[in-house]
CSV table of C-alpha atoms and ligand atoms in Angstrom, one decimal:
chain,number,residue,atom,x,y,z
N,17,MET,CA,82.6,55.8,115.4
N,18,THR,CA,79.9,57.4,117.7
N,19,GLU,CA,76.6,58.6,116.3
N,20,GLU,CA,77.8,62.1,117.1
N,21,GLU,CA,80.9,61.7,114.9
N,22,ASP,CA,78.9,60.1,112.2
N,23,ASP,CA,76.7,63.2,112.0
N,24,LEU,CA,79.6,65.6,111.8
N,25,ASP,CA,78.8,68.3,109.2
N,26,LEU,CA,82.2,68.8,107.5
N,27,SER,CA,81.1,72.2,106.1
N,28,THR,CA,80.9,73.6,109.7
N,29,LEU,CA,84.7,73.0,110.2
N,30,ASP,CA,87.2,75.7,109.5
N,31,ASP,CA,90.0,74.8,107.0
N,32,ASP,CA,92.5,73.4,109.5
N,33,GLU,CA,89.9,71.3,111.3
N,34,LEU,CA,88.6,70.1,108.0
N,35,VAL,CA,92.0,69.0,106.7
N,36,GLN,CA,92.6,67.3,110.1
N,37,GLN,CA,89.3,65.5,109.8
N,38,MET,CA,90.1,64.5,106.2
N,39,HIS,CA,93.3,62.9,107.4
N,40,GLU,CA,91.2,60.9,109.9
N,41,ASP,CA,88.6,60.0,107.3
N,42,LEU,CA,91.3,58.8,104.9
N,43,TYR,CA,92.8,56.8,107.7
N,44,ASP,CA,89.3,55.3,108.3
N,45,GLY,CA,88.8,54.7,104.6
N,46,LEU,CA,85.7,56.9,104.3
N,47,ALA,CA,85.6,57.6,100.6
N,48,ASP,CA,82.3,59.6,100.6
N,49,GLU,CA,83.7,61.9,103.3
N,50,ILE,CA,86.9,62.4,101.4
N,51,VAL,CA,85.0,63.4,98.3
N,52,GLU,CA,82.9,65.8,100.3
N,53,GLY,CA,85.9,67.3,102.0
N,54,VAL,CA,87.7,67.8,98.7
N,55,ASN,CA,84.6,69.6,97.3
N,56,ILE,CA,84.3,71.8,100.3
N,57,LEU,CA,88.0,72.9,100.1
N,58,LEU,CA,87.7,73.5,96.4
N,59,GLY,CA,84.5,75.5,97.0
N,60,ARG,CA,86.4,77.6,99.5
N,61,GLY,CA,88.9,78.5,96.8
N,62,TRP,CA,91.7,76.1,97.6
N,63,ALA,CA,93.9,75.3,94.5
N,64,PRO,CA,93.6,71.6,93.5
N,65,TYR,CA,97.3,71.1,94.1
N,66,LYS,CA,97.0,72.4,97.6
N,67,VAL,CA,94.0,70.1,98.3
N,68,LEU,CA,96.0,67.2,96.8
N,69,THR,CA,99.2,67.7,98.9
N,70,GLU,CA,97.8,69.0,102.2
N,71,ALA,CA,94.6,66.9,102.6
N,72,LEU,CA,95.3,63.7,100.6
N,73,VAL,CA,99.0,63.1,100.3
N,74,GLU,CA,99.7,64.1,103.9
N,75,GLY,CA,96.8,61.9,105.0
N,76,MET,CA,98.3,59.0,103.1
N,77,ARG,CA,101.7,59.7,104.7
N,78,ILE,CA,100.2,59.2,108.1
N,79,VAL,CA,98.5,55.9,107.0
N,80,GLY,CA,102.0,54.8,105.7
N,81,ILE,CA,103.6,55.3,109.2
N,82,ASP,CA,100.9,53.2,110.9
N,83,PHE,CA,101.1,50.5,108.2
N,84,ARG,CA,104.9,50.3,108.7
N,85,ASP,CA,104.4,50.1,112.5
N,86,GLY,CA,101.9,47.2,112.2
N,87,ILE,CA,99.0,49.3,113.5
N,88,LEU,CA,97.2,49.2,110.1
N,89,PHE,CA,96.9,46.2,107.9
N,90,VAL,CA,96.5,45.6,104.1
N,91,PRO,CA,92.6,45.7,104.1
N,92,GLU,CA,92.5,49.0,106.0
N,93,VAL,CA,95.2,50.5,103.9
N,94,LEU,CA,93.4,49.4,100.8
N,95,LEU,CA,90.3,51.3,101.9
N,96,ALA,CA,92.5,54.3,102.6
N,97,ALA,CA,93.9,54.0,99.1
N,98,ASN,CA,90.5,53.8,97.6
N,99,SER,CA,89.4,56.9,99.5
N,100,MET,CA,92.5,58.7,98.2
N,101,LYS,CA,91.7,57.7,94.7
N,102,ALA,CA,88.1,58.9,95.1
N,103,GLY,CA,89.5,62.3,96.1
N,104,MET,CA,92.0,62.3,93.2
N,105,GLY,CA,89.2,61.5,90.8
N,106,ILE,CA,87.7,65.0,91.5
N,107,LEU,CA,91.1,66.7,91.3
N,108,ARG,CA,92.3,65.0,88.1
N,109,PRO,CA,90.3,67.0,85.5
N,110,LEU,CA,91.0,70.2,87.4
N,111,LEU,CA,94.7,69.6,87.4
N,112,ALA,CA,94.6,68.7,83.7
N,113,GLU,CA,92.6,71.8,82.6
N,114,THR,CA,95.4,74.3,82.9
N,115,GLY,CA,95.5,74.9,79.2
N,116,ALA,CA,99.3,74.5,79.2
N,117,PRO,CA,100.9,74.2,75.8
N,118,LYS,CA,101.9,70.6,74.7
N,119,MET,CA,105.2,69.8,76.2
N,120,GLY,CA,105.9,66.2,75.3
N,121,SER,CA,104.8,62.7,76.2
N,122,MET,CA,105.5,59.9,78.6
N,123,VAL,CA,104.8,56.2,78.9
N,124,ILE,CA,104.5,55.5,82.6
N,125,GLY,CA,103.8,52.4,84.7
N,126,THR,CA,104.6,50.6,87.9
N,127,VAL,CA,107.1,47.8,87.6
N,128,LYS,CA,106.6,44.1,87.6
N,129,GLY,CA,105.6,42.6,91.0
N,130,ASP,CA,104.4,45.9,92.3
N,131,ILE,CA,100.7,47.0,92.6
N,132,HIS,CA,101.2,50.4,94.2
N,133,ASP,CA,99.8,53.0,91.8
N,134,ILE,CA,98.7,56.1,93.8
N,135,GLY,CA,102.0,57.9,93.4
N,136,LYS,CA,102.3,56.9,89.8
N,137,ASN,CA,98.8,58.1,89.1
N,138,LEU,CA,99.6,61.4,90.8
N,139,VAL,CA,102.7,61.9,88.6
N,140,GLY,CA,100.5,61.2,85.5
N,141,MET,CA,97.9,63.7,86.6
N,142,MET,CA,100.4,66.4,87.3
N,143,LEU,CA,102.2,65.8,84.0
N,144,GLU,CA,98.9,66.0,82.1
N,145,GLY,CA,98.2,69.3,83.9
N,146,ALA,CA,101.6,70.6,82.7
N,147,GLY,CA,100.8,69.7,79.1
N,148,PHE,CA,102.3,66.3,78.7
N,149,ASP,CA,100.4,63.4,77.0
N,150,VAL,CA,100.5,60.5,79.4
N,151,PHE,CA,100.2,56.8,78.5
N,152,ASP,CA,99.5,55.0,81.7
N,153,LEU,CA,100.3,51.3,81.7
N,154,GLY,CA,99.0,50.7,85.2
N,155,ILE,CA,100.7,48.3,87.5
N,156,ASN,CA,102.9,45.1,87.3
N,157,ASN,CA,104.6,45.9,84.0
N,158,ASP,CA,107.3,43.6,82.7
N,159,ALA,CA,110.0,44.8,80.2
N,160,ASP,CA,107.9,43.7,77.2
N,161,SER,CA,104.9,45.7,78.4
N,162,TYR,CA,107.0,48.9,78.6
N,163,LEU,CA,108.8,48.3,75.3
N,164,ASP,CA,105.6,47.5,73.4
N,165,ALA,CA,104.1,50.8,74.7
N,166,LEU,CA,107.2,52.7,73.8
N,167,ASP,CA,107.0,51.3,70.3
N,168,GLU,CA,103.3,52.2,70.0
N,169,HIS,CA,103.4,55.7,71.4
N,170,LYS,CA,107.0,56.8,70.7
N,171,PRO,CA,107.0,59.2,73.7
N,172,ASP,CA,109.8,61.5,74.9
N,173,PHE,CA,110.0,59.8,78.3
N,174,LEU,CA,109.7,56.4,79.9
N,175,GLY,CA,108.6,56.8,83.6
N,176,MET,CA,108.8,53.9,86.0
N,177,SER,CA,107.5,53.7,89.5
N,178,ALA,CA,108.3,51.2,92.3
N,179,LEU,CA,107.3,51.3,96.0
N,180,LEU,CA,108.9,48.1,97.2
N,181,THR,CA,112.6,47.5,97.8
N,182,THR,CA,112.0,44.1,96.2
N,183,THR,CA,110.6,45.5,93.0
N,184,MET,CA,112.8,48.5,92.4
N,185,PRO,CA,115.7,46.5,90.9
N,186,TYR,CA,113.4,45.5,88.1
N,187,MET,CA,113.9,49.0,86.7
N,188,LYS,CA,117.5,47.9,85.7
N,189,VAL,CA,116.0,44.9,83.8
N,190,VAL,CA,113.9,47.3,81.7
N,191,ILE,CA,116.7,49.7,81.1
N,192,ASP,CA,119.1,46.9,80.2
N,193,THR,CA,116.5,45.5,77.8
N,194,LEU,CA,116.3,48.9,76.1
N,195,LYS,CA,120.1,48.9,75.8
N,196,GLU,CA,120.2,45.4,74.4
N,197,ARG,CA,117.7,46.4,71.7
N,198,GLY,CA,119.6,49.5,70.8
N,199,LEU,CA,116.7,51.8,72.0
N,200,ARG,CA,118.2,53.3,75.2
N,201,GLU,CA,119.1,56.6,73.5
N,202,ASP,CA,115.6,57.0,72.0
N,203,TYR,CA,114.0,57.8,75.4
N,204,MET,CA,114.7,59.8,78.5
N,205,VAL,CA,114.1,57.5,81.5
N,206,LEU,CA,112.7,59.0,84.8
N,207,VAL,CA,112.2,56.8,87.8
N,208,GLY,CA,110.5,57.4,91.2
N,209,GLY,CA,108.9,55.9,94.2
N,210,ALA,CA,109.4,56.1,98.0
N,211,PRO,CA,112.3,53.7,98.4
N,212,LEU,CA,114.4,55.2,95.5
N,213,ASN,CA,117.0,57.9,95.6
N,214,GLU,CA,119.4,59.6,93.1
N,215,ALA,CA,122.2,57.1,93.7
N,216,PHE,CA,119.8,54.2,92.9
N,217,ALA,CA,118.6,55.9,89.7
N,218,GLU,CA,122.2,56.4,88.6
N,219,SER,CA,123.1,52.8,89.4
N,220,VAL,CA,120.3,51.4,87.2
N,221,GLY,CA,121.2,53.8,84.3
N,222,ALA,CA,118.1,56.1,84.5
N,223,ASP,CA,118.4,59.7,83.4
N,224,ALA,CA,116.9,61.1,86.6
N,225,TYR,CA,115.3,60.3,89.9
N,226,CYS,CA,112.1,62.3,90.8
N,227,ARG,CA,111.4,62.7,94.5
N,228,ASP,CA,107.7,63.6,94.0
N,229,ALA,CA,105.2,64.5,91.3
N,230,ALA,CA,106.1,68.2,91.2
N,231,MET,CA,109.8,67.2,90.7
N,232,ALA,CA,108.8,64.8,87.9
N,233,VAL,CA,107.1,67.7,86.1
N,234,GLU,CA,110.0,70.1,86.6
N,235,THR,CA,112.5,67.4,85.5
N,236,ALA,CA,110.5,66.5,82.5
N,237,LYS,CA,110.1,70.1,81.4
N,238,THR,CA,113.8,70.9,81.9
N,239,MET,CA,114.9,67.8,80.0
N,240,VAL,CA,112.5,68.6,77.1
N,241,ALA,CA,113.8,72.1,76.9
N,242,GLU,CA,117.4,71.0,77.0
N,243,ARG,CA,116.8,68.4,74.2
N,244,ARG,CA,115.0,71.0,72.0
N,245,GLN,CA,117.9,73.5,72.6
N,246,ALA,CA,120.5,70.8,71.7
N,247,ALA,CA,118.5,69.9,68.5
N,248,SER,CA,118.2,73.5,67.4
N,249,ALA,CA,121.9,74.1,68.0
N,250,ALA,CA,122.9,71.0,65.9
O,303,B1M,CO1,102.2,48.9,100.5
O,303,B1M,N1,104.0,49.1,101.2
O,303,B1M,N2,102.4,47.0,100.5
O,303,B1M,N3,100.3,48.9,100.0
O,303,B1M,N4,102.1,50.8,101.0
O,303,B1M,C1,104.5,50.5,101.3
O,303,B1M,C2,105.3,50.9,100.1
O,303,B1M,C3,105.5,50.3,102.6
O,303,B1M,C4,106.7,51.3,102.6
O,303,B1M,C5,104.6,50.3,103.9
O,303,B1M,C6,105.5,50.3,105.1
O,303,B1M,O1,105.9,49.2,105.5
O,303,B1M,N5,105.7,51.4,105.7
O,303,B1M,C7,106.0,48.8,102.4
O,303,B1M,C8,107.2,48.6,101.6
O,303,B1M,C9,108.4,48.2,102.4
O,303,B1M,C10,109.6,47.9,101.6
O,303,B1M,O2,109.6,47.7,100.4
O,303,B1M,N6,110.7,48.0,102.2
O,303,B1M,C11,104.7,48.2,101.8
O,303,B1M,C12,104.5,46.8,101.8
O,303,B1M,C13,105.4,45.9,102.6
O,303,B1M,C14,103.4,46.2,101.1
O,303,B1M,C15,103.0,44.8,100.9
O,303,B1M,C16,104.2,43.8,100.7
O,303,B1M,C17,102.2,44.4,102.2
O,303,B1M,C18,101.8,43.0,102.3
O,303,B1M,O3,101.2,42.4,101.5
O,303,B1M,N7,102.1,42.4,103.4
O,303,B1M,C19,102.0,44.8,99.8
O,303,B1M,C20,102.8,44.6,98.4
O,303,B1M,C21,101.9,44.4,97.3
O,303,B1M,C22,102.6,44.5,95.9
O,303,B1M,O4,102.9,45.5,95.4
O,303,B1M,N8,103.0,43.3,95.4
O,303,B1M,C23,101.5,46.2,99.9
O,303,B1M,C24,100.2,46.5,99.5
O,303,B1M,C25,99.6,47.8,99.6
O,303,B1M,C26,98.2,48.1,99.4
O,303,B1M,C27,97.6,47.3,98.2
O,303,B1M,C28,97.4,47.9,100.6
O,303,B1M,C29,98.2,49.7,99.1
O,303,B1M,C30,98.5,50.1,97.7
O,303,B1M,C31,97.2,50.6,97.0
O,303,B1M,C32,97.5,51.3,95.7
O,303,B1M,O5,98.5,51.8,95.4
O,303,B1M,N9,96.5,51.2,94.8
O,303,B1M,C33,99.5,50.0,99.9
O,303,B1M,C34,99.9,51.3,100.3
O,303,B1M,C35,98.8,52.4,100.1
O,303,B1M,C36,101.1,51.6,100.8
O,303,B1M,C37,101.6,53.0,101.5
O,303,B1M,C38,101.0,53.0,102.9
O,303,B1M,C39,101.3,54.3,100.8
O,303,B1M,C40,101.8,54.3,99.3
O,303,B1M,C41,101.3,55.6,98.7
O,303,B1M,O6,100.3,55.5,98.0
O,303,B1M,N10,101.8,56.7,99.1
O,303,B1M,C42,103.2,52.7,101.5
O,303,B1M,C43,103.9,53.5,102.7
O,303,B1M,C44,104.7,54.6,102.2
O,303,B1M,O7,105.1,54.7,101.0
O,303,B1M,N11,105.2,55.4,103.1
O,303,B1M,C45,103.3,51.3,101.4
O,303,B1M,C46,101.3,58.0,98.6
O,303,B1M,C47,101.9,58.4,97.3
O,303,B1M,C48,101.4,59.8,96.9
O,303,B1M,O8,103.3,58.5,97.5
O,303,B1M,O9,103.7,56.4,96.1
O,303,B1M,O10,105.7,57.6,97.3
O,303,B1M,P1,104.4,57.6,96.6
O,303,B1M,O11,104.6,58.5,95.3
O,303,B1M,C49,105.2,59.8,95.2
O,303,B1M,C50,106.7,59.7,95.0
O,303,B1M,O12,107.3,58.5,95.5
O,303,B1M,C51,106.9,59.9,93.6
O,303,B1M,O13,105.8,60.9,93.3
O,303,B1M,C52,104.7,60.5,94.0
O,303,B1M,C53,103.8,61.6,94.2
O,303,B1M,O14,104.4,62.7,94.8
O,303,B1M,N12,106.8,58.8,92.6
O,303,B1M,C54,107.2,59.0,91.3
O,303,B1M,C55,106.2,57.6,92.7
O,303,B1M,N13,106.3,57.0,91.5
O,303,B1M,C56,106.9,57.8,90.7
O,303,B1M,C57,107.2,57.6,89.3
O,303,B1M,C58,107.9,58.6,88.7
O,303,B1M,C59,108.3,59.8,89.3
O,303,B1M,C60,107.9,60.0,90.7
O,303,B1M,O15,108.2,58.4,87.4
O,303,B1M,C61,108.6,59.4,86.6
């Protein structure tokens, strides 16, 4: 980076230029700049969700393409991920403070063998903002870890995330374990992650596939409402 670029005053950029610059800063793993950019956009009246999707998620999508194509490698992507998390740290309380009425609860975690957590964290943040209590188990969860948390928190939902084609089959192990222990009907199971789709969710016995965090919130709300309706009709 040249000295001139280093001195760039983000606040002098218009919205489009700033978002573009944030994609580049995310790509370069510049966490301080991402934090500054997020604060500037919020200061200009951008909704937290718009900042999240247009500046951060879109930036990470670009990183993902160059990671896939062998232009970026793990250490660089890790820096990008940490920058994304720094930005999400500012947005998290804002997304959570909507004052939404309590909707339900979810135990969520990334499956065994998988350390990707940005998407799962986003889903948790958005659910919290929509009024759900979220119990986040982090990454690399085996079936016992999920089942212990379900037993402890007795949530409405189990949410599982996987970003690798090699780890997504583990969702079936968890669901089969729930069945073996006679617990499957106690929880609604939602699954998500970039390599998944509806057919996969159905094949492992999940209740629904969620394409993104917004869809996870919509799906959870709809299922809670349907369950309450069924309970009041019974
Ligand atoms: Co990894 N990685 N990575 N990686 N990584 C992918 C997934 C990959 C697609 C990159 C690529 O090749 N293009 C590829 C997987 C290929 C495959 O499986 N076929 C890959 C690989 C290969 C690997 C390693 C094996 C690389 C290596 O070591 N050689 C390694 C695996 C480590 C492991 O897990 N055991 C690895 C490591 C890493 C980093 C550590 C460097 C870092 C993770 C950091 C972190 O998460 N803390 C990383 C990253 C950042 C990525 C990419 C670039 C970005 C993922 C991301 O955060 N996306 C990713 C490329 C990609 O996905 N296109 C890639 C942004 C996030 C907002 O989206 O996670 O999809 P996403 O979440 C969305 C939805 O999917 C959905 O909602 C979210 C929000 O809208 N969703 C859910 C997700 N979970 C949900 C759960 C729900 C509901 C919805 O439950 C209800």
